[in-house]
N, C-alpha and C. Protein backbone atom coordinates (compact mmCIF):
# COMPACT_ATOMS: atom_id res chain seq x y z
N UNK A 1 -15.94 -11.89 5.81
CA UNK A 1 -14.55 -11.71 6.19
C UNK A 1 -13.89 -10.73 5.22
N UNK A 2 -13.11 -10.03 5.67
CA UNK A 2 -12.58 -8.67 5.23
C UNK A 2 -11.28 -9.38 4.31
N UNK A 3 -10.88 -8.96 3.12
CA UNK A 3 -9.63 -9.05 2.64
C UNK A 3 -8.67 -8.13 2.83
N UNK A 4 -6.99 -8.50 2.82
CA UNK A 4 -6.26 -7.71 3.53
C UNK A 4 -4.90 -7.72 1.95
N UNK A 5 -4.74 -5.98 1.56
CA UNK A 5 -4.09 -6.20 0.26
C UNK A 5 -2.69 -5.58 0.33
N UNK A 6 -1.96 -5.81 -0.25
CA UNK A 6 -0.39 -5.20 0.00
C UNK A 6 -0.19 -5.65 -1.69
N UNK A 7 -0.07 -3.87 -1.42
CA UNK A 7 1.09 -3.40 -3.32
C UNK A 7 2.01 -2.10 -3.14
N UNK A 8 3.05 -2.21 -3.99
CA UNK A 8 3.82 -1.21 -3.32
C UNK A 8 5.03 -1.25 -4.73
N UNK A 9 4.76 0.21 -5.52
CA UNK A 9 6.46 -0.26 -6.28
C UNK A 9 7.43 -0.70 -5.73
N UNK A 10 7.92 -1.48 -6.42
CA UNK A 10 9.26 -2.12 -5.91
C UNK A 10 10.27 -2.28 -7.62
N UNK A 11 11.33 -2.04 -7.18
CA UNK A 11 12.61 -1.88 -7.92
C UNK A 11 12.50 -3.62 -8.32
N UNK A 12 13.64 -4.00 -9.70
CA UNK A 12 13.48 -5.28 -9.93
C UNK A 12 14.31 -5.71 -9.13
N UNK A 13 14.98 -5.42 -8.50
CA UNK A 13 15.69 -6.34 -7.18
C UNK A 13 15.18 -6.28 -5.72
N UNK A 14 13.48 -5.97 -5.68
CA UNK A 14 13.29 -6.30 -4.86
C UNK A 14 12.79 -4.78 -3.76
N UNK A 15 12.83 -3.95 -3.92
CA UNK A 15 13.01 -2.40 -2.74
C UNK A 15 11.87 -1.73 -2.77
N UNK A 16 11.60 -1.07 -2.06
CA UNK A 16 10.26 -0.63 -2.52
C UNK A 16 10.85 1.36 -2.19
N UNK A 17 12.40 1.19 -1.59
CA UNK A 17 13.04 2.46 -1.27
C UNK A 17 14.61 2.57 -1.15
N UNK A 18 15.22 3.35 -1.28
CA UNK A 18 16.40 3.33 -1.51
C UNK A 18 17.03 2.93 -0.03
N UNK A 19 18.26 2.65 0.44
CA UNK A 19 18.91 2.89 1.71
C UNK A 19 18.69 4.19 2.31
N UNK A 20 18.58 5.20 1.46
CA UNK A 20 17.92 6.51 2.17
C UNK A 20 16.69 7.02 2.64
N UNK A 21 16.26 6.51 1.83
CA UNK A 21 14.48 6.20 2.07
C UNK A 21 13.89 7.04 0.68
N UNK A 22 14.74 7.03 -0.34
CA UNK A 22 13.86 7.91 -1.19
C UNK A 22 12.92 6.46 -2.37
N UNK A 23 11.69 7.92 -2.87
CA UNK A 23 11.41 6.79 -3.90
C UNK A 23 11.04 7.15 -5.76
N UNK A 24 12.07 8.48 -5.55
CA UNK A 24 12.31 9.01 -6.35
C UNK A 24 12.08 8.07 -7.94
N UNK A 25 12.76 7.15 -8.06
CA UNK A 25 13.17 6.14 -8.96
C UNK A 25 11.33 5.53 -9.60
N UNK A 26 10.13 5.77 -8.57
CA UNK A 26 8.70 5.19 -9.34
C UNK A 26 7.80 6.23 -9.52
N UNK A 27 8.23 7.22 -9.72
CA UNK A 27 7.28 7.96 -10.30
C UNK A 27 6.49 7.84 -11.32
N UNK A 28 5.26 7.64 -10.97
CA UNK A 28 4.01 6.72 -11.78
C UNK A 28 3.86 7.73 -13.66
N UNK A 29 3.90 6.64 -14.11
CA UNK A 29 3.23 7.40 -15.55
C UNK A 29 2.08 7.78 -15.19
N UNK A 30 1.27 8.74 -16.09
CA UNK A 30 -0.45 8.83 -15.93
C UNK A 30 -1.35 7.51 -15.76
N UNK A 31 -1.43 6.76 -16.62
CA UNK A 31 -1.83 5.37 -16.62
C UNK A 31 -1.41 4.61 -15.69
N UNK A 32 -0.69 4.20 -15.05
CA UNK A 32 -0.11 3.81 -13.53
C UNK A 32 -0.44 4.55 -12.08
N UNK A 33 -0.77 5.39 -12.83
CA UNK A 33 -1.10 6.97 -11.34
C UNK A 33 -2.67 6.36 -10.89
N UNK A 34 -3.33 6.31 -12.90
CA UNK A 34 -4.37 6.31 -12.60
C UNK A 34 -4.99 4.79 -11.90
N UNK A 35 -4.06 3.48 -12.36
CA UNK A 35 -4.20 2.35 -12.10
C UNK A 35 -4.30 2.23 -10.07
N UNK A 36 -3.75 2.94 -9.98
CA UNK A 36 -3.49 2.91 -8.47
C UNK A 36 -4.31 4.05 -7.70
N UNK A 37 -4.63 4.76 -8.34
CA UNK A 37 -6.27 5.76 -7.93
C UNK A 37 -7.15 4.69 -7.97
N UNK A 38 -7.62 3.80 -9.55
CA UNK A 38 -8.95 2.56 -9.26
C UNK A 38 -8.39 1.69 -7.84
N UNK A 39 -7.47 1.26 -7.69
CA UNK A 39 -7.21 0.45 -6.64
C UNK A 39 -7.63 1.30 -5.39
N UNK A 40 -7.02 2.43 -5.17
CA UNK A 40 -7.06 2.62 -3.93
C UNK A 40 -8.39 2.91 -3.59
N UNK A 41 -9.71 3.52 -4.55
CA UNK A 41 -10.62 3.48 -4.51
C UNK A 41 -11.46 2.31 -4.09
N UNK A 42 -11.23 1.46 -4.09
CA UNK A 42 -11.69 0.41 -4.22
C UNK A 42 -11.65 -0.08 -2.02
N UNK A 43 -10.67 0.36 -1.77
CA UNK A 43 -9.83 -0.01 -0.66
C UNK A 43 -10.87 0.76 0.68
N UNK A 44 -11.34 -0.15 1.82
CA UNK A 44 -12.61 0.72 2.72
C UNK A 44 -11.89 1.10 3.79
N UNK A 45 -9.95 0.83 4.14
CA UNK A 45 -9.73 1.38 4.93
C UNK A 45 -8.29 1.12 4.79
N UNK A 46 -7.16 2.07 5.33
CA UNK A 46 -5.90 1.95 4.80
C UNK A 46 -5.27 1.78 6.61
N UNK A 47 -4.18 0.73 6.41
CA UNK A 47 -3.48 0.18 7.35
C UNK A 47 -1.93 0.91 7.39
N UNK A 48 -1.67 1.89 7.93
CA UNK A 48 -0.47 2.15 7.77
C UNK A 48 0.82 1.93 9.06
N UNK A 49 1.57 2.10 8.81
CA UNK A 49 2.72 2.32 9.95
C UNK A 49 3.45 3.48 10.01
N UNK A 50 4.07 4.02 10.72
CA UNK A 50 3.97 5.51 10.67
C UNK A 50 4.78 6.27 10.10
N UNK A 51 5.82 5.67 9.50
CA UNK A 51 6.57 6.49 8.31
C UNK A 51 5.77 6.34 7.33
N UNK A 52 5.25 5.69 6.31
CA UNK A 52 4.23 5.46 5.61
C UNK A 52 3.18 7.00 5.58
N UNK A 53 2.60 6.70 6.74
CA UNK A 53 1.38 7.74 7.09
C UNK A 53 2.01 9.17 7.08
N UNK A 54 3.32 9.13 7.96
CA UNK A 54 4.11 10.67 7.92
C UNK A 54 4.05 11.14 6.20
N UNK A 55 4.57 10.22 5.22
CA UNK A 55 4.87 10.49 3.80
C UNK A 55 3.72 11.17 3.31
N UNK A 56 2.53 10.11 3.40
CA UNK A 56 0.87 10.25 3.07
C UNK A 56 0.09 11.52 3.40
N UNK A 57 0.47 11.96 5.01
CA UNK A 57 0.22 12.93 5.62
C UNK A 57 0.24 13.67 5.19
N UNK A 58 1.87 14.06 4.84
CA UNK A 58 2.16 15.02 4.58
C UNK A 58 2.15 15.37 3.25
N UNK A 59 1.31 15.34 2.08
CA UNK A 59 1.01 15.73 1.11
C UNK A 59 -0.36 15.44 0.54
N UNK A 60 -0.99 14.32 0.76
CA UNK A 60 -2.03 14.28 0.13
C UNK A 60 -3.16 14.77 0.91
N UNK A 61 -3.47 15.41 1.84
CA UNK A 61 -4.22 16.25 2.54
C UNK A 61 -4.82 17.53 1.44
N UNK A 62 -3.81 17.65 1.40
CA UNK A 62 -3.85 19.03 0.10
C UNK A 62 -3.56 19.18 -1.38
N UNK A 63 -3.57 17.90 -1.49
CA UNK A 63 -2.74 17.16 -2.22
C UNK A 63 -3.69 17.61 -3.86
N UNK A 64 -5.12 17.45 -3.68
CA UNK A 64 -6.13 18.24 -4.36
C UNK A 64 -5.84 20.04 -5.15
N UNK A 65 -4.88 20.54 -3.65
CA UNK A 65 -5.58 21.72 -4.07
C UNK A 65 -3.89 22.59 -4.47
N UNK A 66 -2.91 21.53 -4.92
CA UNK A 66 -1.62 22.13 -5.14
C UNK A 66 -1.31 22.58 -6.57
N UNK A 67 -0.61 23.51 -7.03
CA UNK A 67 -0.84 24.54 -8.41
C UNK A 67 -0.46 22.64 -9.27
N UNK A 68 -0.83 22.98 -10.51
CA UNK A 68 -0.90 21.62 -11.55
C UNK A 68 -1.24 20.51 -11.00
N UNK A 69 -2.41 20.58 -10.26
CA UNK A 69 -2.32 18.98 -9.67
C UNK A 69 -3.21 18.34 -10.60
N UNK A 70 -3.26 17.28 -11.50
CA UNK A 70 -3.88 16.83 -12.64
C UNK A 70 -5.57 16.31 -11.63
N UNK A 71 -6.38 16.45 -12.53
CA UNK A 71 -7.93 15.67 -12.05
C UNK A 71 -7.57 14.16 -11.60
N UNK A 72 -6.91 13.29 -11.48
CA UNK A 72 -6.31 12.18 -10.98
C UNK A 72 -5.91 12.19 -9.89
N UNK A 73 -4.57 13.37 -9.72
CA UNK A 73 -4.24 13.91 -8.48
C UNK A 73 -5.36 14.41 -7.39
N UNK A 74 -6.18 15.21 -8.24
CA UNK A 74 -7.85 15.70 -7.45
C UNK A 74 -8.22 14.41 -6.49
N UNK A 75 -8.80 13.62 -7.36
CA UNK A 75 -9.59 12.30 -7.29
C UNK A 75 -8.82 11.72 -6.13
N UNK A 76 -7.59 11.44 -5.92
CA UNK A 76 -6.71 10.49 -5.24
C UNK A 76 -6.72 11.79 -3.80
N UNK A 77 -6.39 12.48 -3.99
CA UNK A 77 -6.21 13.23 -2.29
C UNK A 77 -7.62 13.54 -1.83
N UNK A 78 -8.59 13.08 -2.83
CA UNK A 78 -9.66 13.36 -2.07
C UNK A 78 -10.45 11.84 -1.44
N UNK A 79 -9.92 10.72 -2.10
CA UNK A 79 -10.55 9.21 -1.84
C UNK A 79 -10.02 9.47 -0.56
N UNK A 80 -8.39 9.65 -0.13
CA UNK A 80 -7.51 9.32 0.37
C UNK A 80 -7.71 10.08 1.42
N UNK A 81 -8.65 10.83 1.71
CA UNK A 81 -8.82 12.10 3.08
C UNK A 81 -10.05 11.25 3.30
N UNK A 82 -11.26 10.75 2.31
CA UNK A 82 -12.33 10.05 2.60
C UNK A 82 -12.41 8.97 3.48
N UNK A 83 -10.75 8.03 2.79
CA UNK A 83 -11.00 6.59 3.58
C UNK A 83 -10.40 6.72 4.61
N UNK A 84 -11.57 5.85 5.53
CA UNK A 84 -10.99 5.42 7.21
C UNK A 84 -9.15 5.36 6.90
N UNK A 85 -8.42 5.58 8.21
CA UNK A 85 -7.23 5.07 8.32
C UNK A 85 -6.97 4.69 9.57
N UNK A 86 -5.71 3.79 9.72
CA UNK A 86 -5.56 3.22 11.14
C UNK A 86 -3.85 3.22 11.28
N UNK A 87 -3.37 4.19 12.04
CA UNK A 87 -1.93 4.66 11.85
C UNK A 87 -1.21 3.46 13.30
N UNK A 88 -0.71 2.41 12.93
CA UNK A 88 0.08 1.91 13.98
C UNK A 88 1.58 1.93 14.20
N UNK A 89 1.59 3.00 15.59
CA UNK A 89 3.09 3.22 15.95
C UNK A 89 2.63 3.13 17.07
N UNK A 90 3.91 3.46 17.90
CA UNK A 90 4.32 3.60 19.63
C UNK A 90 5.00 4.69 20.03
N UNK A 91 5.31 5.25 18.46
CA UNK A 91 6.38 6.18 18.60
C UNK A 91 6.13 7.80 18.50
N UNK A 92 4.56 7.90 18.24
CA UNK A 92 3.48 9.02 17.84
C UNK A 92 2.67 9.22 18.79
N UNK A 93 2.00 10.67 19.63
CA UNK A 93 0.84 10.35 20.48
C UNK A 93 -0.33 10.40 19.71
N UNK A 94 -0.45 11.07 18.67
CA UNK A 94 -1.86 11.50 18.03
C UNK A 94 -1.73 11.48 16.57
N UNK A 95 -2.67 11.44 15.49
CA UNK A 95 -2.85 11.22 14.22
C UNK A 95 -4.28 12.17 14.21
N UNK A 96 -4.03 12.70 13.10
CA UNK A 96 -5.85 13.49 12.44
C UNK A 96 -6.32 13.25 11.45
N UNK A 97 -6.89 14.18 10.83
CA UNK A 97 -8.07 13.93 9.97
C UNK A 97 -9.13 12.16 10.13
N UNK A 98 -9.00 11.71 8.89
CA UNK A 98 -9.55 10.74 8.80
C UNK A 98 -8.90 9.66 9.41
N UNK A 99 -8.15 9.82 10.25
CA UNK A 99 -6.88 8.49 11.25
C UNK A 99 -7.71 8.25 12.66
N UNK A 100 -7.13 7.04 12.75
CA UNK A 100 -6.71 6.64 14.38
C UNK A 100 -5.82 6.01 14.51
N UNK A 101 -4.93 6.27 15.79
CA UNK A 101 -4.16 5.63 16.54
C UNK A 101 -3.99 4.36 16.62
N UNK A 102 -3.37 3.68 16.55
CA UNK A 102 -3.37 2.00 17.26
C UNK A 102 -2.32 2.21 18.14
N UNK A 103 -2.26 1.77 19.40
CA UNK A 103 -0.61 1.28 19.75
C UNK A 103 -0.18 0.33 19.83
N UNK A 104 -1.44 -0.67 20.31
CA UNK A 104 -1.02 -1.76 20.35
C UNK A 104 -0.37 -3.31 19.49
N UNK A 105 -0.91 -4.27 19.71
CA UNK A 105 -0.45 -5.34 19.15
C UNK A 105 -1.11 -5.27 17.60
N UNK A 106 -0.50 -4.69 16.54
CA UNK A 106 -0.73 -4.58 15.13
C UNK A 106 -0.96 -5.59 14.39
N UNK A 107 -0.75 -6.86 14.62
CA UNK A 107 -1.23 -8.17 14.09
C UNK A 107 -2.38 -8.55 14.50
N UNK A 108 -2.59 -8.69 15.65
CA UNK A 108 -3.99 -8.98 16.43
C UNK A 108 -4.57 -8.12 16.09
N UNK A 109 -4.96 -6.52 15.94
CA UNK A 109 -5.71 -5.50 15.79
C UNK A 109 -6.04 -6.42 13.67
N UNK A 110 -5.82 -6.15 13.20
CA UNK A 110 -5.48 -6.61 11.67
C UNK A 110 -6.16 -7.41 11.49
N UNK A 111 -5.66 -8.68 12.31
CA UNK A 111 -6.28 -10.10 12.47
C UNK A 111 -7.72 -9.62 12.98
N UNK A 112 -8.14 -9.21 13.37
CA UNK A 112 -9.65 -9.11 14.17
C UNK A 112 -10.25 -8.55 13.88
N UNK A 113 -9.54 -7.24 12.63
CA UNK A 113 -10.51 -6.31 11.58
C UNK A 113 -10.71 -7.70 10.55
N UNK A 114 -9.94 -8.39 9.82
CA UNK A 114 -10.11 -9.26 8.83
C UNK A 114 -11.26 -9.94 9.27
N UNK A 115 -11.60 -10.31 10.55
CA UNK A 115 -12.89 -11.04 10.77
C UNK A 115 -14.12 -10.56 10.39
N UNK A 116 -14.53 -9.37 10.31
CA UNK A 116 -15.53 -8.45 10.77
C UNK A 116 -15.99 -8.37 8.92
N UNK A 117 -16.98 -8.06 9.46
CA UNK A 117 -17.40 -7.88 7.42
C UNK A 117 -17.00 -6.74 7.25
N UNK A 118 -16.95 -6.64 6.03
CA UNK A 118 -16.35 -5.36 5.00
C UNK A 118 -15.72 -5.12 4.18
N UNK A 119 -15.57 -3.87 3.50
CA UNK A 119 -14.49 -4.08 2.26
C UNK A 119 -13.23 -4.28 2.62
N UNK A 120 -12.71 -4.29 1.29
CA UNK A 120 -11.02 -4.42 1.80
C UNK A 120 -10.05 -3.52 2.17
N UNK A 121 -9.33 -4.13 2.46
CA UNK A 121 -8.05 -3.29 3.83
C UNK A 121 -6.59 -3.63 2.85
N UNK A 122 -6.23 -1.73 3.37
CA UNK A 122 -4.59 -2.69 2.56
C UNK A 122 -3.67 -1.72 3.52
N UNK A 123 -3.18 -3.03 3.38
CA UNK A 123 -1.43 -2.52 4.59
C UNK A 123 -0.57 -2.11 3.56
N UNK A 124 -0.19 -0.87 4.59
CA UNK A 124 1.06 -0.08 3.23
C UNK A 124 2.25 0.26 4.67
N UNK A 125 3.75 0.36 4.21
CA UNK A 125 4.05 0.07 5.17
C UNK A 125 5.17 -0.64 5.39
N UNK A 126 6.47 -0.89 5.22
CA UNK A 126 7.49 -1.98 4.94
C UNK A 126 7.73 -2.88 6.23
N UNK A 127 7.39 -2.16 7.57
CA UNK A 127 7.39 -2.51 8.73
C UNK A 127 5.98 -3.79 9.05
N UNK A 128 4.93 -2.99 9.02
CA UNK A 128 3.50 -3.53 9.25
C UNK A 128 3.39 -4.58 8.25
N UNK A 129 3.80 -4.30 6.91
CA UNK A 129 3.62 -5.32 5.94
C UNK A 129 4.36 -6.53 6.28
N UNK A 130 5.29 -6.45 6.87
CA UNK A 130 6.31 -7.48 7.11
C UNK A 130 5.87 -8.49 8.15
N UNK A 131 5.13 -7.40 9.08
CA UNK A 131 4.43 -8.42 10.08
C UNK A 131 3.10 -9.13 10.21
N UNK A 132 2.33 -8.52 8.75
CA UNK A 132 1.31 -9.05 8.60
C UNK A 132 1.48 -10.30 7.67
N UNK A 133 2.50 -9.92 6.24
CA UNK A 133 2.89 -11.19 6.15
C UNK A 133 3.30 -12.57 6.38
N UNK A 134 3.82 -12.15 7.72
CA UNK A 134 4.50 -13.07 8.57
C UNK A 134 3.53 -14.04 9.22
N UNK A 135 2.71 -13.66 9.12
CA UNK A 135 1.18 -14.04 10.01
C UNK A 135 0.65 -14.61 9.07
N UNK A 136 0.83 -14.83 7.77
CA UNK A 136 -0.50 -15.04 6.57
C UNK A 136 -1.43 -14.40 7.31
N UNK A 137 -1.45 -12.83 6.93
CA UNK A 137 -2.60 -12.24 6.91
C UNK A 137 -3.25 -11.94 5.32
N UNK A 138 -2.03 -11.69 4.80
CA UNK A 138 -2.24 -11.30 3.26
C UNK A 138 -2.91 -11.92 2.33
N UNK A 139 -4.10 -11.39 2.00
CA UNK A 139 -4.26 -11.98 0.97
C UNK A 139 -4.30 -11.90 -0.72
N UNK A 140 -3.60 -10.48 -0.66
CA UNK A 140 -3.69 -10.44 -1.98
C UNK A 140 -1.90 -9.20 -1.96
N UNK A 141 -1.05 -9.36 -3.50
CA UNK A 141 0.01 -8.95 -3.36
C UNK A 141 0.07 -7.87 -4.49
N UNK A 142 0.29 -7.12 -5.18
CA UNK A 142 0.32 -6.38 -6.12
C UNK A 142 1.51 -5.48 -6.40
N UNK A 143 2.21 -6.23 -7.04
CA UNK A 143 4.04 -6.11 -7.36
C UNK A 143 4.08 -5.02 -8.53
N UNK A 144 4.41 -4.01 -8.18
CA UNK A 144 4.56 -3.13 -9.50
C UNK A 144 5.71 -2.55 -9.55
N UNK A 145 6.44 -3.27 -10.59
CA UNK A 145 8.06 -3.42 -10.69
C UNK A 145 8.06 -2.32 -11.54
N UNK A 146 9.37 -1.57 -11.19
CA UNK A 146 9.94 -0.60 -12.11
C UNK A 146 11.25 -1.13 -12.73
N UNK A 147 11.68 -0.85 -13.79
CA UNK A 147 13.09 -1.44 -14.19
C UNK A 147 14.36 -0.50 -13.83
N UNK A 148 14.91 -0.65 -12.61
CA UNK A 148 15.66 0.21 -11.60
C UNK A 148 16.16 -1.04 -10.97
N UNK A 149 17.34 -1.05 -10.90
CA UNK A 149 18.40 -1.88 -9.48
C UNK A 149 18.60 -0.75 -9.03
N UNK A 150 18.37 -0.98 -7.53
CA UNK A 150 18.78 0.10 -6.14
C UNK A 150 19.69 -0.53 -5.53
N UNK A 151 20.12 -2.11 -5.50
CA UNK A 151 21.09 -2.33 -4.94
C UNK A 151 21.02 -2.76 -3.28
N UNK A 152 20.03 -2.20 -2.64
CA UNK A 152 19.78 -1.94 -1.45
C UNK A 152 18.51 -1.44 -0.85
N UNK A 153 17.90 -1.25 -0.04
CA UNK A 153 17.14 -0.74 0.94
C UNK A 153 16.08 -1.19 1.40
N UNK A 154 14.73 -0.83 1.37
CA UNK A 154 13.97 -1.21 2.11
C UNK A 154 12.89 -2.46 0.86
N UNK A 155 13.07 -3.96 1.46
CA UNK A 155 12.30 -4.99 1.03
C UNK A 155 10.93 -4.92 0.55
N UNK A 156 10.75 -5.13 -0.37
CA UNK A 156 9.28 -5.61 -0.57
C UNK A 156 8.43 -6.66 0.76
N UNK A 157 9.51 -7.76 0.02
CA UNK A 157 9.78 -8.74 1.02
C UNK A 157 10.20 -8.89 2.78
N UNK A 158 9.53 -9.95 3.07
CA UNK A 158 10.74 -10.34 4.34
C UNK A 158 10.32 -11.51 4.73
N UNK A 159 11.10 -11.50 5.36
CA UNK A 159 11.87 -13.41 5.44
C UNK A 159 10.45 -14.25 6.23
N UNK A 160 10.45 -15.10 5.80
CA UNK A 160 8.97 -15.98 6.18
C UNK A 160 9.51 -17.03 6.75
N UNK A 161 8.63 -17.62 8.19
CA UNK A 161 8.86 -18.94 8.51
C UNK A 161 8.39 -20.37 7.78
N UNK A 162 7.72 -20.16 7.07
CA UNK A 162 6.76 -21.09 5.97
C UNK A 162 6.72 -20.33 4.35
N UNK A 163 6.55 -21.32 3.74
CA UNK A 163 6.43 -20.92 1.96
C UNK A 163 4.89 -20.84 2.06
N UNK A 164 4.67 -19.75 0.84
CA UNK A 164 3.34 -19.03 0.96
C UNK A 164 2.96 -19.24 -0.19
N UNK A 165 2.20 -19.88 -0.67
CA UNK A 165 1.75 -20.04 -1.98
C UNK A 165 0.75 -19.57 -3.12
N UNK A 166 1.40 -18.83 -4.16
CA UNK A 166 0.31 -17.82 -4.51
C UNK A 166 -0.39 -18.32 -5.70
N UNK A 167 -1.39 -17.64 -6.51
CA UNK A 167 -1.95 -17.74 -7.61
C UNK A 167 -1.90 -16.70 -8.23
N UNK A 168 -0.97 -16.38 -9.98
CA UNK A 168 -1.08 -15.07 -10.22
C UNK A 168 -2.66 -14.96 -10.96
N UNK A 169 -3.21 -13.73 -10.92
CA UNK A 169 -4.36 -13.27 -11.53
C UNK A 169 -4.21 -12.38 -12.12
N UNK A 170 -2.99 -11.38 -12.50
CA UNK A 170 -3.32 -10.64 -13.65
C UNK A 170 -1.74 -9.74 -13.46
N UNK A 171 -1.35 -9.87 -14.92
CA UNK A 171 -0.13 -8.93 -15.43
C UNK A 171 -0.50 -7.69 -16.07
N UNK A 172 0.29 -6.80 -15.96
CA UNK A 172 0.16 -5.85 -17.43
C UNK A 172 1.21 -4.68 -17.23
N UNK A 173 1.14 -4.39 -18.07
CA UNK A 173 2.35 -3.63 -18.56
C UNK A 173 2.19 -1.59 -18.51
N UNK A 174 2.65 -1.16 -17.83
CA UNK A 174 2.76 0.17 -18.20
C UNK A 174 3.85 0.43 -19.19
N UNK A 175 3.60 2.33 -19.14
CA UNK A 175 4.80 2.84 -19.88
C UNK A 175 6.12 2.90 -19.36
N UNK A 176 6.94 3.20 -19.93
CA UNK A 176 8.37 3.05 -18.87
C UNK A 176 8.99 1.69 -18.47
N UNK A 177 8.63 0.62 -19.39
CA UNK A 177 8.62 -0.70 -18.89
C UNK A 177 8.34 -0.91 -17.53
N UNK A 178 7.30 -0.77 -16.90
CA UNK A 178 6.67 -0.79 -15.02
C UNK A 178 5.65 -1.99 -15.52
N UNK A 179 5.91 -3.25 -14.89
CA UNK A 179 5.10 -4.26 -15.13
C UNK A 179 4.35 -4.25 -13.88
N UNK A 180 3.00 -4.94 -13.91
CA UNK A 180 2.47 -5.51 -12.94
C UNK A 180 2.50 -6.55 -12.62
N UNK A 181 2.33 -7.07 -11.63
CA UNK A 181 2.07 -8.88 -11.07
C UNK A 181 1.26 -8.34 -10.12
N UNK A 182 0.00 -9.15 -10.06
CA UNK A 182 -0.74 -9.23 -8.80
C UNK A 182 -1.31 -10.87 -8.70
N UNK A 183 -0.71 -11.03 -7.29
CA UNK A 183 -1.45 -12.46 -6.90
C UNK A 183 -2.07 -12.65 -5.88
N UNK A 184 -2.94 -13.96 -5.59
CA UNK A 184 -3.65 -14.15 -4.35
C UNK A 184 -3.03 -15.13 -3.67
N UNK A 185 -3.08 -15.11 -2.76
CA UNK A 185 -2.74 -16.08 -1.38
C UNK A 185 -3.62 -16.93 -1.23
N UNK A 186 -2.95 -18.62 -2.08
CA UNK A 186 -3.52 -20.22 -1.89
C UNK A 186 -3.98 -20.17 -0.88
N UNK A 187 -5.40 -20.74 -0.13
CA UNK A 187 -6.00 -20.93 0.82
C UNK A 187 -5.78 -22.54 0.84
């Protein structure tokens, strides 16, 4: 059975984006850049929703080959063109490179990859995440707080019909005071 992972900076009150949609405010130190290159490496197929993927799209394609792009930067637009992706909207006809389409029911599609053997899957995504959460699909969370109040915008979170109970497995600290929390989802 496949594990299903959701991490995403988020502001200490909670945002992972402003009311405007910017995310100006987490711009990764080197050591944080690179923390989230091992992760995403690690990851055998990325779950997105389609603002997400538009963002992704549109830079890390080339993302390798832009004037100062550090060997990190290299490494990451090139995992990131490597790994499978699965773009779910209704609102898009087509996706390329390494994508496919979903249109349909995004929980059930999710739910029925998690069955299947393989590595792990991570939903990125404020929309998709919300609905996979909602489902206990999640099983693993990876909170990487910046010390920023935004005041507003788009949730880490969202509202659950049941309490979800986690186990933390590991903190640590970047530069810039950017802490980590990552936990797993009590079975």
């Amino acid at each position: 059975m496949r594990r299903l992972h959701y991490g995403m900076n988020v502001s200490l009150d909670g945002y992972i984006a402003t009311p405007g949609g910017d995310h100006d405010w987490s711009e990764p130190s080197d050591e944080l850049f690179q923390w989230w290159l091992d992760e995403e490496k690690a990851i055998s197929l990325f779950l997105y929703g389609r603002r997400l993927w538009e963002t992704m799209n549109g830079y890390w394609p080339t993302g390798d080959q832009q004037p100062g792009a550090t060997p990190a930067e290299i490494e990451f637009a090139r995992n990131w063109r490597d790994t499978p992706k699965l773009v779910f909207s209704s609102t898009i006809a087509e996706v390329d490179g390494n994508a496919r389409l979903v249109t349909g029911d995004a929980v059930a599609e999710i739910a029925r990859l998690k069955g299947e053997d393989g590595g792990p899957m991570r939903v990125g995504g404020a929309g998709i995440a919300a609905a996979t959460m909602r489902s206990g699909l999640i099983d693993e969370y990876a909170i990487v707080t910046h010390p920023v109040l935004l005041g507003g915008g788009t949730p880490f979170f969202t509202a659950l019909d049941d309490r979800v109970n986690l186990d933390l497995v590991e903190t640590r600290t970047f530069p810039g005071g950017v802490v980590l929390t990552r936990y797993e989802t009590r079975r």
